[in-house]
Amino acid sequence: MADVRAAILGTGRAYPEGILTNADLERMVETSDEWITSRTGIKERHRASESEYTSMFAVEASRQAIERARIDPIDLGLVICATVSPDQILPSTGCLIQAELGANRAAAFDLAAACSGFLYGLTLADMMIRTGQTRYALVIGAEVLSRYVDFTDRSTCILFGDGAGAAVLGPAEGDRGILSTKIYSDGRYAEQLYSPGGGTRVKPTAETLAQGMHYFKMKGNELFKMAVRSMADVSTEVLNEAGYKPEDVKLFIPHQANQRITDAVASRLNVDSSIVYSNIAYHGNTSSASVPIALDECIEKGKVSEGDLVLLASFGGGVTWGGALIKW
Ligand code: COA
């Protein structure tokens, strides 16, 4: 099959109506709006109710992406749901989404690469389209992280939010589309951000639940430094591979983990802050959903025009990281 580039044909986003503000958190743990704002840039984050779950937001975001891409769900050959907070262990959330959408001819699965999940999925979808394995692919990042957040741990509960973003990919026209992608991991740092219990290593029991072993544990300081270095390096790599420089980029969407991480990556890359997108103030860190939610917001706000170079970068638990350069 011909080596056709893949392009993003449509995007969508969805999140719970429920909002958890810094003022709410002040009543839950010993913290302050001032500390959270100055250390992270976050003011509020969406939080799912007890009756809301991951695939609900994924399906809503996917429907928007499919409609904007003007395709029929039956034409999707691939559905990837990047998530570390699936509806359940079995079946995959990807299959549940596929059924809801009526994408009955698609291979569907979940992809666990934490905050880099969307960029991992984008990379796989790009490869499948380029090699002619499929014509259209749906890549979703969807999380209800609040189920795994310990709301007595002030170092993590202030950071994470719930939501989903989705993108439909298909064959690109002309010289547009995904120019380069890179994905990486280093499992030696697994315990920088992890949930020790709830799987086969420490099975979920009343005792492990009571001990909160299913909650995320994080070494924020270490991750901070790795996130800055990794996102800057992978961005440089995808730019070099496609023969571009940071000054050619019209829009840079880094994973929204912390405003100070975003600022440090932008300064390391030497890109102007005016091209760097941030929505951390009102979403917090939504893990795999962060980049596609931000991308959909940028499209809605008219921040991307045809021919623009769009740079995406992410870093997350695992640890994992990735980058992509797209000619819009
Ligand atoms: N409110 C008030 N004080 C807090 C607090 C909170 N919510 N959370 C932590 N602190 C305190 C700490 O207990 C510590 O107090 P101490 O000095 O008395 O021990 C102090 O603030 C500094 O903590 P530290 O962890 O060094 O703060 P930091 O500047 O590194 O900020 C993070 C913490 C979590 C915001 C920051 O490290 C971060 O964003 N890391 C990356 C996290 C991330 O991106 N994770 C996901 C991977 S994508």
Short mmCIF file of C-alpha atoms and ligand atoms in Angstrom, two decimals:
data_model
loop_
_atom_site.label_atom_id
_atom_site.label_comp_id
_atom_site.label_asym_id
_atom_site.label_seq_id
_atom_site.Cartn_x
_atom_site.Cartn_y
_atom_site.Cartn_z
CA MET A 1 0.00 0.00 0.00
CA ALA A 2 1.08 3.57 -0.65
CA ASP A 3 2.68 5.43 2.22
CA VAL A 4 -0.07 8.02 2.77
CA ARG A 5 0.26 10.41 5.67
CA ALA A 6 -2.46 10.48 8.32
CA ALA A 7 -4.23 13.69 9.30
CA ILE A 8 -6.57 14.64 12.11
CA LEU A 9 -9.97 15.06 10.45
CA GLY A 10 -12.10 15.92 13.49
CA THR A 11 -11.84 16.33 17.25
CA GLY A 12 -14.16 16.45 20.25
CA ARG A 13 -14.13 16.77 24.03
CA ALA A 14 -16.38 16.08 27.00
CA TYR A 15 -16.14 16.29 30.75
CA PRO A 16 -18.33 16.10 33.83
CA GLU A 17 -20.38 19.12 34.81
CA GLY A 18 -19.15 18.76 38.36
CA ILE A 19 -16.32 21.11 39.28
CA LEU A 20 -13.92 20.91 42.20
CA THR A 21 -12.42 24.31 42.98
CA ASN A 22 -9.36 25.17 45.03
CA ALA A 23 -11.77 26.55 47.62
CA ASP A 24 -13.43 23.11 47.81
CA LEU A 25 -10.00 21.52 48.34
CA GLU A 26 -9.19 24.03 51.08
CA ARG A 27 -12.07 22.46 53.01
CA MET A 28 -10.78 18.90 52.40
CA VAL A 29 -7.01 19.07 53.04
CA GLU A 30 -4.51 21.51 54.50
CA THR A 31 -3.85 23.64 51.42
CA SER A 32 -4.69 27.04 49.98
CA ASP A 33 -5.80 28.51 46.69
CA GLU A 34 -2.63 30.59 46.79
CA TRP A 35 -0.36 27.51 47.13
CA ILE A 36 -2.15 25.52 44.42
CA THR A 37 -2.28 28.45 41.99
CA SER A 38 1.33 29.50 42.45
CA ARG A 39 2.79 25.94 42.46
CA THR A 40 0.63 24.46 39.67
CA GLY A 41 -1.50 27.11 37.89
CA ILE A 42 -4.65 25.08 38.63
CA LYS A 43 -7.82 26.87 39.83
CA GLU A 44 -10.39 24.14 39.28
CA ARG A 45 -10.87 20.72 37.70
CA HIS A 46 -13.88 18.68 36.53
CA ARG A 47 -14.89 15.78 38.74
CA ALA A 48 -17.22 12.94 37.79
CA SER A 49 -20.16 12.06 40.01
CA GLU A 50 -20.55 8.52 41.37
CA SER A 51 -22.86 7.62 38.48
CA GLU A 52 -20.51 8.88 35.75
CA TYR A 53 -17.74 6.72 34.29
CA THR A 54 -14.96 6.92 31.72
CA SER A 55 -16.68 5.63 28.57
CA MET A 56 -19.53 8.15 28.97
CA PHE A 57 -17.16 11.05 28.32
CA ALA A 58 -15.22 9.09 25.71
CA VAL A 59 -18.37 8.35 23.69
CA GLU A 60 -19.53 11.97 23.80
CA ALA A 61 -16.11 13.28 22.69
CA SER A 62 -15.91 10.58 19.98
CA ARG A 63 -19.35 11.44 18.57
CA GLN A 64 -18.25 15.05 18.10
CA ALA A 65 -14.97 13.98 16.45
CA ILE A 66 -16.77 11.57 14.08
CA GLU A 67 -19.34 14.19 13.11
CA ARG A 68 -16.67 16.82 12.42
CA ALA A 69 -14.62 14.33 10.40
CA ARG A 70 -17.81 13.64 8.37
CA ILE A 71 -17.36 9.88 8.43
CA ASP A 72 -19.65 7.01 9.29
CA PRO A 73 -18.63 5.06 12.46
CA ILE A 74 -18.83 1.84 10.42
CA ASP A 75 -15.84 3.09 8.38
CA LEU A 76 -13.58 3.15 11.44
CA GLY A 77 -11.01 0.34 11.32
CA LEU A 78 -9.46 1.15 14.68
CA VAL A 79 -10.63 2.46 18.05
CA ILE A 80 -7.95 3.13 20.64
CA CYS A 81 -8.98 4.25 24.09
CA ALA A 82 -5.96 5.56 25.96
CA THR A 83 -6.78 5.36 29.65
CA VAL A 84 -5.46 4.37 33.06
CA SER A 85 -8.96 4.60 34.56
CA PRO A 86 -11.00 2.16 32.46
CA ASP A 87 -14.69 1.43 33.10
CA GLN A 88 -13.66 -2.06 34.21
CA ILE A 89 -10.82 -4.54 33.67
CA LEU A 90 -12.72 -6.63 31.13
CA PRO A 91 -13.81 -5.90 28.45
CA SER A 92 -11.70 -2.99 27.33
CA THR A 93 -13.26 0.46 27.46
CA GLY A 94 -12.36 0.63 23.75
CA CYS A 95 -14.81 -2.21 23.04
CA LEU A 96 -17.53 -0.54 25.12
CA ILE A 97 -17.05 2.69 23.18
CA GLN A 98 -16.99 0.83 19.86
CA ALA A 99 -20.36 -0.74 20.66
CA GLU A 100 -21.91 2.58 21.70
CA LEU A 101 -20.71 4.23 18.50
CA GLY A 102 -21.69 1.35 16.22
CA ALA A 103 -18.13 1.11 14.90
CA ASN A 104 -18.69 -2.57 14.28
CA ARG A 105 -15.82 -3.17 11.88
CA ALA A 106 -13.12 -1.67 14.07
CA ALA A 107 -10.42 -3.34 16.14
CA ALA A 108 -10.77 -1.81 19.58
CA PHE A 109 -8.55 -1.85 22.63
CA ASP A 110 -7.28 0.13 25.60
CA LEU A 111 -3.84 1.61 25.76
CA ALA A 112 -2.23 2.25 29.13
CA ALA A 113 0.51 4.83 28.79
CA ALA A 114 -0.80 7.30 31.40
CA CYS A 115 -0.51 10.94 30.34
CA SER A 116 1.26 9.96 27.09
CA GLY A 117 -1.60 7.66 26.06
CA PHE A 118 -3.02 9.95 23.40
CA LEU A 119 0.37 10.43 21.73
CA TYR A 120 1.01 6.68 21.86
CA GLY A 121 -2.40 6.12 20.23
CA LEU A 122 -1.82 8.81 17.63
CA THR A 123 1.46 7.15 16.70
CA LEU A 124 -0.15 3.70 16.28
CA ALA A 125 -3.10 5.09 14.30
CA ASP A 126 -0.71 7.00 12.04
CA MET A 127 1.21 3.77 11.35
CA MET A 128 -1.98 1.81 10.62
CA ILE A 129 -3.20 4.44 8.17
CA ARG A 130 0.20 4.87 6.51
CA THR A 131 0.52 1.15 5.90
CA GLY A 132 -3.02 0.83 4.57
CA GLN A 133 -4.19 -1.38 7.47
CA THR A 134 -7.07 0.99 8.01
CA ARG A 135 -8.47 4.14 6.42
CA TYR A 136 -10.01 5.80 9.48
CA ALA A 137 -9.01 5.53 13.14
CA LEU A 138 -10.44 6.96 16.34
CA VAL A 139 -8.00 7.83 19.12
CA ILE A 140 -9.43 8.78 22.50
CA GLY A 141 -7.86 9.87 25.75
CA ALA A 142 -10.39 9.40 28.55
CA GLU A 143 -10.04 9.39 32.32
CA VAL A 144 -12.00 9.46 35.52
CA LEU A 145 -8.87 9.82 37.63
CA SER A 146 -10.85 11.03 40.63
CA ARG A 147 -11.63 7.37 41.41
CA TYR A 148 -7.91 6.79 42.02
CA VAL A 149 -7.13 10.02 43.80
CA ASP A 150 -6.68 10.01 47.56
CA PHE A 151 -8.59 13.08 48.70
CA THR A 152 -6.63 13.10 51.95
CA ASP A 153 -3.27 13.43 50.15
CA ARG A 154 -2.74 17.13 49.40
CA SER A 155 0.23 16.49 47.13
CA THR A 156 -1.88 14.63 44.55
CA CYS A 157 -5.56 15.50 45.06
CA ILE A 158 -5.06 19.07 43.89
CA LEU A 159 -3.66 18.03 40.52
CA PHE A 160 -5.96 15.65 38.70
CA GLY A 161 -9.19 16.17 36.74
CA ASP A 162 -11.67 14.06 34.76
CA GLY A 163 -12.63 14.23 31.07
CA ALA A 164 -12.09 12.94 27.56
CA GLY A 165 -10.80 14.13 24.22
CA ALA A 166 -11.00 12.33 20.88
CA ALA A 167 -9.64 12.62 17.36
CA VAL A 168 -10.56 10.89 14.10
CA LEU A 169 -7.62 10.27 11.80
CA GLY A 170 -7.72 9.49 8.12
CA PRO A 171 -5.62 9.84 4.96
CA ALA A 172 -4.13 13.33 4.55
CA GLU A 173 -4.51 15.51 1.48
CA GLY A 174 -1.45 17.09 -0.14
CA ASP A 175 1.53 17.72 2.14
CA ARG A 176 -0.57 18.02 5.30
CA GLY A 177 -0.84 15.54 8.15
CA ILE A 178 1.34 13.97 10.81
CA LEU A 179 4.96 14.66 9.84
CA SER A 180 6.73 12.84 12.65
CA THR A 181 6.05 11.08 15.94
CA LYS A 182 8.23 9.59 18.69
CA ILE A 183 7.20 7.64 21.76
CA TYR A 184 9.37 6.45 24.64
CA SER A 185 9.25 4.87 28.08
CA ASP A 186 11.52 4.11 31.03
CA GLY A 187 9.98 1.61 33.44
CA ARG A 188 12.87 1.99 35.88
CA TYR A 189 10.95 5.01 37.16
CA ALA A 190 7.64 3.14 37.54
CA GLU A 191 7.29 4.04 41.20
CA GLN A 192 7.46 7.77 40.59
CA LEU A 193 3.72 7.64 39.90
CA TYR A 194 1.82 4.44 40.51
CA SER A 195 -1.01 2.71 42.30
CA PRO A 196 0.48 -0.19 44.26
CA GLY A 197 -2.75 -2.17 44.75
CA GLY A 198 -5.82 -3.27 42.86
CA GLY A 199 -4.17 -5.49 40.24
CA THR A 200 -2.71 -9.01 40.28
CA ARG A 201 0.37 -8.07 42.30
CA VAL A 202 -1.64 -6.80 45.26
CA LYS A 203 -5.16 -8.01 44.70
CA PRO A 204 -8.02 -5.79 45.78
CA THR A 205 -9.27 -6.82 49.23
CA ALA A 206 -11.13 -4.97 51.95
CA GLU A 207 -7.77 -4.47 53.63
CA THR A 208 -5.91 -3.05 50.60
CA LEU A 209 -8.85 -0.77 49.90
CA ALA A 210 -8.87 0.44 53.50
CA GLN A 211 -5.13 1.12 53.20
CA GLY A 212 -5.77 3.13 50.03
CA MET A 213 -3.39 0.98 47.98
CA HIS A 214 -5.41 1.57 44.83
CA TYR A 215 -4.75 5.32 45.03
CA PHE A 216 -2.05 7.10 43.02
CA LYS A 217 1.22 7.67 44.86
CA MET A 218 3.54 10.25 43.39
CA LYS A 219 7.02 11.68 43.80
CA GLY A 220 6.17 15.06 42.30
CA ASN A 221 9.60 16.63 42.47
CA GLU A 222 11.37 13.92 40.51
CA LEU A 223 8.60 13.75 37.91
CA PHE A 224 8.72 17.50 37.46
CA LYS A 225 12.36 17.44 36.33
CA MET A 226 11.89 14.40 34.08
CA ALA A 227 8.76 15.89 32.51
CA VAL A 228 10.55 19.10 31.54
CA ARG A 229 13.59 17.33 30.11
CA SER A 230 11.64 14.62 28.26
CA MET A 231 9.03 16.88 26.66
CA ALA A 232 11.67 19.37 25.51
CA ASP A 233 13.93 16.61 24.11
CA VAL A 234 11.18 14.72 22.27
CA SER A 235 9.87 17.99 20.82
CA THR A 236 13.31 18.80 19.45
CA GLU A 237 13.54 15.29 18.04
CA VAL A 238 10.23 15.37 16.11
CA LEU A 239 11.09 18.84 14.80
CA ASN A 240 14.55 17.73 13.65
CA GLU A 241 13.18 14.62 12.02
CA ALA A 242 10.75 16.67 9.94
CA GLY A 243 13.38 19.33 9.16
CA TYR A 244 11.83 22.18 11.17
CA LYS A 245 12.93 24.49 13.99
CA PRO A 246 11.05 25.59 17.12
CA GLU A 247 10.46 29.04 15.54
CA ASP A 248 8.47 27.38 12.71
CA VAL A 249 5.85 26.09 15.17
CA LYS A 250 2.54 28.01 15.23
CA LEU A 251 0.95 26.15 18.12
CA PHE A 252 2.56 24.10 20.89
CA ILE A 253 0.31 21.90 23.03
CA PRO A 254 2.23 20.25 25.87
CA HIS A 255 0.57 17.83 28.27
CA GLN A 256 -1.10 19.92 30.95
CA ALA A 257 0.55 18.70 34.16
CA ASN A 258 1.65 21.90 35.83
CA GLN A 259 1.93 25.48 34.51
CA ARG A 260 5.51 25.61 35.76
CA ILE A 261 6.35 22.47 33.74
CA THR A 262 4.75 24.02 30.62
CA ASP A 263 6.71 27.27 31.13
CA ALA A 264 9.98 25.42 31.68
CA VAL A 265 9.50 23.27 28.54
CA ALA A 266 8.68 26.35 26.45
CA SER A 267 11.75 28.17 27.73
CA ARG A 268 14.00 25.14 27.13
CA LEU A 269 12.67 24.88 23.58
CA ASN A 270 12.97 28.63 23.18
CA VAL A 271 9.44 29.07 21.82
CA ASP A 272 7.42 32.22 22.44
CA SER A 273 4.87 31.86 25.22
CA SER A 274 2.19 33.24 22.86
CA ILE A 275 2.15 29.98 20.88
CA VAL A 276 2.00 27.72 23.94
CA TYR A 277 -1.51 26.59 24.86
CA SER A 278 -2.55 26.18 28.46
CA ASN A 279 -5.89 25.21 29.97
CA ILE A 280 -4.50 23.81 33.21
CA ALA A 281 -6.27 26.53 35.23
CA TYR A 282 -9.68 24.97 34.66
CA HIS A 283 -8.94 21.31 33.85
CA GLY A 284 -5.97 20.32 36.00
CA ASN A 285 -4.11 17.25 34.82
CA THR A 286 -6.51 14.94 32.94
CA SER A 287 -3.75 12.47 31.97
CA SER A 288 -4.39 10.91 28.54
CA ALA A 289 -7.28 13.32 27.91
CA SER A 290 -5.18 16.44 28.38
CA VAL A 291 -3.68 16.82 24.88
CA PRO A 292 -6.85 15.99 22.87
CA ILE A 293 -9.01 18.24 25.07
CA ALA A 294 -6.52 21.08 24.56
CA LEU A 295 -6.35 20.42 20.81
CA ASP A 296 -10.13 20.53 20.49
CA GLU A 297 -10.24 23.80 22.43
CA CYS A 298 -7.57 25.30 20.17
CA ILE A 299 -9.54 24.35 17.06
CA GLU A 300 -12.72 25.84 18.53
CA LYS A 301 -10.87 29.05 19.41
CA GLY A 302 -9.48 29.35 15.86
CA LYS A 303 -5.88 28.94 17.02
CA VAL A 304 -5.03 26.55 14.15
CA SER A 305 -5.13 27.40 10.44
CA GLU A 306 -4.44 25.30 7.40
CA GLY A 307 -0.72 24.82 6.85
CA ASP A 308 0.23 25.64 10.48
CA LEU A 309 2.78 23.47 12.25
CA VAL A 310 1.32 22.06 15.46
CA LEU A 311 3.63 20.48 18.02
CA LEU A 312 2.30 18.07 20.67
CA ALA A 313 4.30 16.67 23.59
CA SER A 314 3.48 14.61 26.64
CA PHE A 315 4.99 12.94 29.68
CA GLY A 316 3.41 10.64 32.24
CA GLY A 317 3.56 7.71 34.61
CA GLY A 318 5.45 4.65 33.51
CA VAL A 319 7.37 6.79 32.85
CA THR A 320 6.31 7.45 29.29
CA TRP A 321 6.72 10.36 26.93
CA GLY A 322 6.03 11.26 23.33
CA GLY A 323 5.92 13.98 20.71
CA ALA A 324 4.23 14.64 17.39
CA LEU A 325 4.56 17.29 14.71
CA ILE A 326 1.52 17.91 12.52
CA LYS A 327 1.10 20.12 9.45
CA TRP A 328 -2.49 21.23 9.81
N1 COA B 1 -0.81 22.57 49.64
C1 COA B 1 0.10 23.08 50.49
N2 COA B 1 1.34 22.57 50.63
C2 COA B 1 1.64 21.48 49.91
C3 COA B 1 0.72 20.88 49.03
C4 COA B 1 -0.54 21.47 48.91
N3 COA B 1 -1.49 20.98 48.10
N4 COA B 1 1.31 19.82 48.46
C5 COA B 1 2.55 19.74 48.94
N5 COA B 1 2.75 20.73 49.83
C6 COA B 1 3.93 21.03 50.62
C7 COA B 1 4.82 19.81 50.82
O1 COA B 1 4.36 19.04 51.91
C8 COA B 1 6.15 20.44 51.08
O2 COA B 1 6.19 20.84 52.41
P1 COA B 1 7.53 20.64 53.28
O3 COA B 1 8.57 21.47 52.57
O4 COA B 1 7.15 21.14 54.62
O5 COA B 1 7.84 19.18 53.23
C9 COA B 1 6.13 21.70 50.22
O6 COA B 1 4.74 21.94 49.92
C10 COA B 1 6.91 21.57 48.93
O7 COA B 1 6.55 20.34 48.32
P2 COA B 1 7.13 19.91 46.95
O8 COA B 1 6.62 18.53 46.62
O9 COA B 1 8.60 20.14 46.91
O10 COA B 1 6.41 20.99 46.01
P3 COA B 1 6.63 21.24 44.49
O11 COA B 1 6.97 22.64 44.27
O12 COA B 1 7.48 20.19 43.84
O13 COA B 1 5.15 21.06 43.92
C11 COA B 1 3.90 19.44 42.70
C12 COA B 1 4.52 19.81 44.04
C13 COA B 1 3.24 18.09 42.85
C14 COA B 1 2.87 20.48 42.36
C15 COA B 1 5.01 19.40 41.63
O14 COA B 1 6.10 18.67 42.08
C16 COA B 1 4.53 18.83 40.33
O15 COA B 1 3.66 19.36 39.67
N6 COA B 1 5.17 17.72 39.90
C17 COA B 1 4.81 17.05 38.68
C18 COA B 1 3.63 16.22 38.93
C19 COA B 1 3.14 15.61 37.68
O16 COA B 1 3.17 16.20 36.65
N7 COA B 1 2.63 14.40 37.82
C20 COA B 1 2.02 13.70 36.76
C21 COA B 1 2.99 13.23 35.74
S1 COA B 1 2.47 13.88 34.25
#
